[in-house]
Coordinates of C-alpha atoms in Angstrom, one line a residue:
M44 CA 19.5 -23.3 -5.1
E45 CA 19.8 -21.0 -8.4
V46 CA 17.4 -18.2 -8.7
K47 CA 16.0 -18.0 -12.3
T48 CA 12.4 -16.5 -11.8
I49 CA 11.7 -13.8 -9.3
G50 CA 7.9 -13.1 -8.5
V51 CA 7.0 -9.8 -7.2
V52 CA 3.7 -9.2 -5.5
G53 CA 2.7 -5.5 -5.8
A54 CA 3.2 -3.1 -8.7
G55 CA 3.3 0.1 -6.7
Q56 CA 6.4 2.2 -6.3
M57 CA 8.4 -0.4 -4.7
G58 CA 7.4 -3.4 -6.4
S59 CA 7.7 -2.1 -9.8
G60 CA 11.3 -0.8 -9.0
I61 CA 12.1 -4.4 -7.6
A62 CA 10.8 -6.0 -10.9
Q63 CA 12.9 -3.5 -13.0
V64 CA 16.1 -4.3 -11.2
A65 CA 15.5 -8.0 -11.1
A66 CA 14.9 -7.8 -14.8
Q67 CA 18.1 -5.8 -15.5
A68 CA 20.0 -8.2 -13.8
G69 CA 18.8 -11.0 -16.0
Y70 CA 16.0 -12.8 -14.1
E71 CA 12.8 -13.7 -15.5
V72 CA 10.1 -11.6 -13.4
V73 CA 6.5 -12.2 -12.7
L74 CA 4.7 -9.1 -11.6
L75 CA 1.5 -9.5 -9.8
D76 CA -1.2 -7.0 -8.5
V77 CA -5.0 -6.9 -8.0
S78 CA -6.0 -4.9 -11.0
Q79 CA -5.1 -4.5 -14.5
E80 CA -4.9 -0.7 -14.0
A81 CA -2.2 -1.2 -11.1
L82 CA -0.2 -3.5 -13.3
E83 CA -0.2 -0.9 -16.3
R84 CA 0.9 2.0 -13.8
G85 CA 3.6 -0.2 -12.6
L86 CA 4.8 -1.1 -16.2
G87 CA 4.5 2.6 -17.1
A88 CA 6.8 3.7 -14.3
I89 CA 9.2 0.8 -15.3
R90 CA 9.3 2.1 -19.0
R91 CA 9.9 5.8 -17.7
S92 CA 12.8 4.7 -15.3
L93 CA 14.4 2.6 -18.2
A94 CA 14.0 5.6 -20.6
K95 CA 15.9 7.8 -18.2
F96 CA 18.7 5.3 -17.9
L97 CA 18.8 5.3 -21.7
E98 CA 18.9 9.0 -22.0
K99 CA 21.8 9.2 -19.7
G100 CA 23.6 6.4 -21.5
R101 CA 23.7 4.1 -18.5
I102 CA 21.9 1.2 -20.7
T103 CA 21.4 0.5 -24.4
E104 CA 18.5 0.4 -26.3
E105 CA 18.8 -3.3 -26.7
A106 CA 19.3 -3.7 -22.9
L107 CA 16.0 -1.6 -22.3
E108 CA 14.0 -4.0 -24.4
A109 CA 15.6 -7.0 -23.1
A110 CA 14.6 -5.9 -19.5
L111 CA 10.9 -5.2 -20.5
G112 CA 10.9 -8.6 -22.2
R113 CA 11.8 -10.4 -19.2
I114 CA 8.7 -9.0 -17.2
R115 CA 5.5 -10.9 -17.3
T116 CA 2.5 -9.5 -15.6
T117 CA -0.6 -11.6 -14.2
L118 CA -3.6 -11.1 -12.0
D119 CA -3.4 -14.8 -11.0
L120 CA -1.5 -15.5 -7.7
E121 CA -1.0 -19.3 -8.8
A122 CA 1.4 -17.8 -11.6
L123 CA 3.9 -17.5 -8.9
G124 CA 4.0 -21.1 -8.3
E125 CA 7.0 -21.4 -10.7
A126 CA 9.2 -18.6 -8.9
D127 CA 12.2 -19.4 -7.2
L128 CA 12.2 -16.2 -4.9
I129 CA 8.9 -14.3 -4.4
V130 CA 9.1 -10.8 -2.9
E131 CA 6.0 -9.2 -1.6
A132 CA 5.9 -5.7 -1.8
I133 CA 2.4 -4.6 -0.6
V134 CA 0.9 -2.2 1.9
E135 CA 2.7 -2.0 5.3
D136 CA -0.1 -3.9 7.3
E137 CA 0.7 -6.9 9.1
G138 CA -2.8 -8.3 8.6
A139 CA -2.6 -7.9 4.8
K140 CA 0.9 -9.3 4.6
R141 CA -0.3 -12.3 6.7
A142 CA -3.2 -13.1 4.5
L143 CA -1.1 -12.9 1.4
L144 CA 1.8 -14.9 2.9
E145 CA -0.3 -17.8 4.0
R146 CA -1.4 -18.2 0.6
L147 CA 2.1 -17.7 -1.0
G148 CA 3.3 -20.4 1.5
A149 CA 0.8 -22.8 0.3
L150 CA 1.2 -22.5 -3.4
A151 CA 4.9 -21.9 -3.9
K152 CA 7.1 -24.8 -4.7
P153 CA 8.8 -26.3 -1.7
E154 CA 12.1 -25.0 -2.5
A155 CA 11.3 -21.5 -3.1
I156 CA 12.1 -18.7 -0.8
L157 CA 9.6 -16.1 0.4
A158 CA 11.0 -12.5 1.2
S159 CA 9.1 -9.4 2.4
N160 CA 10.0 -5.7 1.6
T161 CA 8.6 -4.8 4.8
S162 CA 10.2 -1.7 6.3
S163 CA 9.4 -2.5 9.9
I164 CA 7.0 -5.6 10.6
P165 CA 8.9 -8.4 12.4
I166 CA 10.2 -11.1 10.0
T167 CA 10.1 -13.8 12.7
A168 CA 6.5 -13.2 12.8
L169 CA 5.9 -12.8 8.9
G170 CA 7.9 -16.0 8.5
R171 CA 5.6 -18.0 10.7
Y172 CA 2.6 -16.8 8.6
S173 CA 4.3 -18.1 5.5
G174 CA 4.5 -21.8 6.8
R175 CA 8.2 -21.8 5.7
P176 CA 10.2 -19.8 8.3
E177 CA 13.5 -21.4 7.3
R178 CA 13.0 -20.2 3.8
F179 CA 11.7 -16.7 4.7
I180 CA 13.6 -13.7 4.8
G181 CA 13.4 -9.8 4.9
M182 CA 14.7 -8.0 1.8
H183 CA 14.2 -4.4 2.5
F184 CA 14.8 -2.1 -0.7
F185 CA 14.9 1.6 -0.7
N186 CA 12.9 4.1 -2.9
P187 CA 13.5 4.6 -5.6
V188 CA 14.6 1.0 -6.1
P189 CA 16.6 1.4 -9.4
L190 CA 18.7 4.3 -8.0
M191 CA 19.3 3.4 -4.3
G192 CA 22.0 0.9 -3.6
L193 CA 21.1 -0.7 -0.3
V194 CA 19.2 -3.8 0.5
E195 CA 18.7 -4.4 4.4
V196 CA 18.7 -8.2 4.6
I197 CA 16.9 -9.5 7.7
R198 CA 16.9 -13.0 9.0
G199 CA 14.1 -14.3 11.3
E200 CA 14.6 -16.5 14.3
L201 CA 14.3 -19.5 12.0
T202 CA 15.8 -18.2 8.6
S203 CA 18.5 -20.6 7.5
A204 CA 22.0 -19.6 6.6
A205 CA 21.3 -21.0 3.2
T206 CA 18.3 -18.9 2.6
R207 CA 20.3 -15.8 3.6
D208 CA 23.1 -16.7 1.4
V209 CA 21.1 -17.0 -1.8
V210 CA 19.3 -13.8 -1.1
V211 CA 22.7 -11.9 -0.6
E212 CA 23.8 -13.2 -3.8
V213 CA 20.5 -12.2 -5.8
A214 CA 21.1 -8.5 -4.1
R215 CA 24.6 -8.4 -5.4
R216 CA 23.7 -9.6 -8.9
M217 CA 20.7 -6.6 -9.0
G218 CA 23.8 -4.1 -8.4
K219 CA 22.8 -3.7 -4.6
T220 CA 24.9 -3.4 -1.3
P221 CA 23.1 -6.1 1.0
L222 CA 23.8 -5.4 4.7
E223 CA 22.5 -7.9 7.5
V224 CA 20.8 -6.6 10.4
Q225 CA 18.9 -8.5 13.2
D226 CA 15.0 -8.9 13.4
Y227 CA 14.2 -5.6 15.7
P228 CA 11.3 -3.3 15.1
G229 CA 12.3 -1.0 12.5
F230 CA 15.4 -2.9 11.7
V231 CA 18.3 -0.1 11.4
S232 CA 17.1 2.3 8.7
N233 CA 13.8 3.1 10.0
R234 CA 14.6 2.7 13.7
L235 CA 16.9 5.8 13.1
L236 CA 15.0 7.6 10.3
M237 CA 11.4 7.6 11.6
P238 CA 12.0 9.0 15.0
M239 CA 13.7 11.8 13.2
I240 CA 10.8 12.4 10.8
N241 CA 8.3 12.0 13.7
E242 CA 10.4 14.8 15.7
A243 CA 10.3 17.0 12.7
V244 CA 6.6 16.8 12.8
E245 CA 6.5 17.3 16.3
A246 CA 8.6 20.5 15.9
L247 CA 5.9 21.8 13.3
R248 CA 3.1 21.0 15.5
E249 CA 4.6 22.9 18.4
G250 CA 5.3 25.9 16.3
V251 CA 9.3 25.7 16.6
A252 CA 9.7 26.6 13.0
T253 CA 7.9 26.6 9.6
K254 CA 8.1 23.4 7.4
E255 CA 10.5 25.4 5.1
A256 CA 12.8 26.3 8.1
I257 CA 12.8 22.8 9.5
D258 CA 13.6 21.1 6.0
G259 CA 16.1 23.9 5.3
I260 CA 18.0 23.3 8.6
M261 CA 18.5 19.7 8.0
R262 CA 19.5 20.2 4.3
L263 CA 21.8 22.9 4.8
G264 CA 23.1 22.0 8.2
M265 CA 23.1 18.5 8.2
N266 CA 23.8 18.0 4.5
H267 CA 20.7 15.9 4.0
P268 CA 19.5 15.7 0.5
M269 CA 15.9 16.5 1.4
G270 CA 14.3 17.7 4.5
P271 CA 12.5 15.3 6.7
L272 CA 9.0 16.8 6.2
E273 CA 9.5 16.6 2.4
L274 CA 11.1 13.0 3.1
A275 CA 7.9 12.0 4.7
D276 CA 5.8 13.3 1.8
F277 CA 8.0 11.4 -0.5
I278 CA 7.8 8.1 1.5
G279 CA 4.0 8.4 2.4
L280 CA 2.6 9.8 5.8
D281 CA 0.5 6.7 6.1
T282 CA 3.6 4.5 5.6
C283 CA 5.5 6.7 8.2
L284 CA 2.5 6.5 10.8
A285 CA 2.4 2.8 10.2
I286 CA 6.2 2.3 11.0
M287 CA 6.1 4.5 14.0
E288 CA 3.2 2.5 15.4
V289 CA 5.2 -0.8 14.9
L290 CA 8.1 0.9 16.9
H291 CA 5.8 2.0 19.5
R292 CA 4.3 -1.4 19.9
G293 CA 7.4 -3.3 19.5
F294 CA 9.5 -1.4 22.0
G295 CA 6.8 -0.4 24.2
D296 CA 8.6 3.1 24.7
D297 CA 6.7 6.4 24.3
K298 CA 9.9 7.9 22.7
Y299 CA 8.3 6.2 19.5
R300 CA 4.9 7.7 19.9
P301 CA 3.6 8.9 16.6
S302 CA 3.1 12.8 16.5
P303 CA -0.7 13.6 16.8
L304 CA -0.1 15.8 13.7
L305 CA 1.1 12.9 11.6
R306 CA -1.8 10.9 12.8
R307 CA -4.4 13.9 12.1
M308 CA -2.8 14.2 8.4
V309 CA -3.3 10.6 7.6
Q310 CA -6.9 10.8 8.9
A311 CA -7.6 13.7 6.6
G312 CA -6.2 11.7 3.6
L313 CA -3.1 14.2 3.2
L314 CA -0.7 11.4 2.6
G315 CA 2.1 13.2 0.7
R316 CA 3.2 13.3 -2.8
K317 CA 1.5 10.2 -4.2
V318 CA -2.0 12.0 -3.6
G319 CA -0.6 15.5 -4.4
R320 CA -0.8 17.1 -0.8
G321 CA 1.0 16.3 2.4
F322 CA 3.1 18.9 4.3
Y323 CA 3.6 20.4 0.8
V324 CA 1.7 20.4 -2.5
Y325 CA 2.7 18.6 -5.6
D326 CA 1.3 18.8 -9.3
E327 CA 0.4 15.6 -11.2
K328 CA 4.0 14.7 -12.0
G329 CA 5.0 14.9 -8.5
N330 CA 7.0 18.1 -8.5
K331 CA 6.6 20.2 -5.3
V332 CA 4.6 23.5 -6.2
G333 CA 3.7 24.8 -2.8

């Protein structure tokens, strides 16, 4: 099938980024969220991102305006009924995704493909909730979506090869490199990344070193662009905890047990850069100040 219109559910960091790259690739985009305020924030993020590309000479003024013109926002889930591909990018919670996918599966046109941007929840289970497991797939983008080149493509147990082929082509048209992985907890990216972050949190809890030293060792010794604690703040500590819980349940192995410090910080609402405080303190623009 030919994909012309892409629906994106969730206008947060990930959803707005997915909407932007889809629009830049020439797709018509329907961006949905639960409030007008959330949609305005999402559109604001898209405008700022495109403006940076324009400033750096990566796009023209005409391309910027054309991309914005392809994005239509809505509060009405029924508006996604016209989409050929719908990508959900809501909170990393299986219950919330199930409720959404049951509704999307019922309203989407029969030939439409549903995809999840989940970073850890089993695609086979989500596909079953959608009622169309053959036309359901994982499409895991990375933050910030307009800059990161990877999309993990995850087939569920019943996902068809044709569905995979369509999604791979869409990702390539967006300028991404799609890499296929099997449907195991955390896939590849977070199965490797999150235990490292969790171990860094444990090292901090045990007093092995300060947060600055832990992050500095990984930056300077391992050539990582940012340390694991700062990266956790960037991702969101609540998301890190949710993924570690999926890994712990999925594998039944205590090596994936979330750090008590990570759990305590989430309970305290110290979720990282998006709220201004996590392992570090951030100003209103998201710059680290302490």
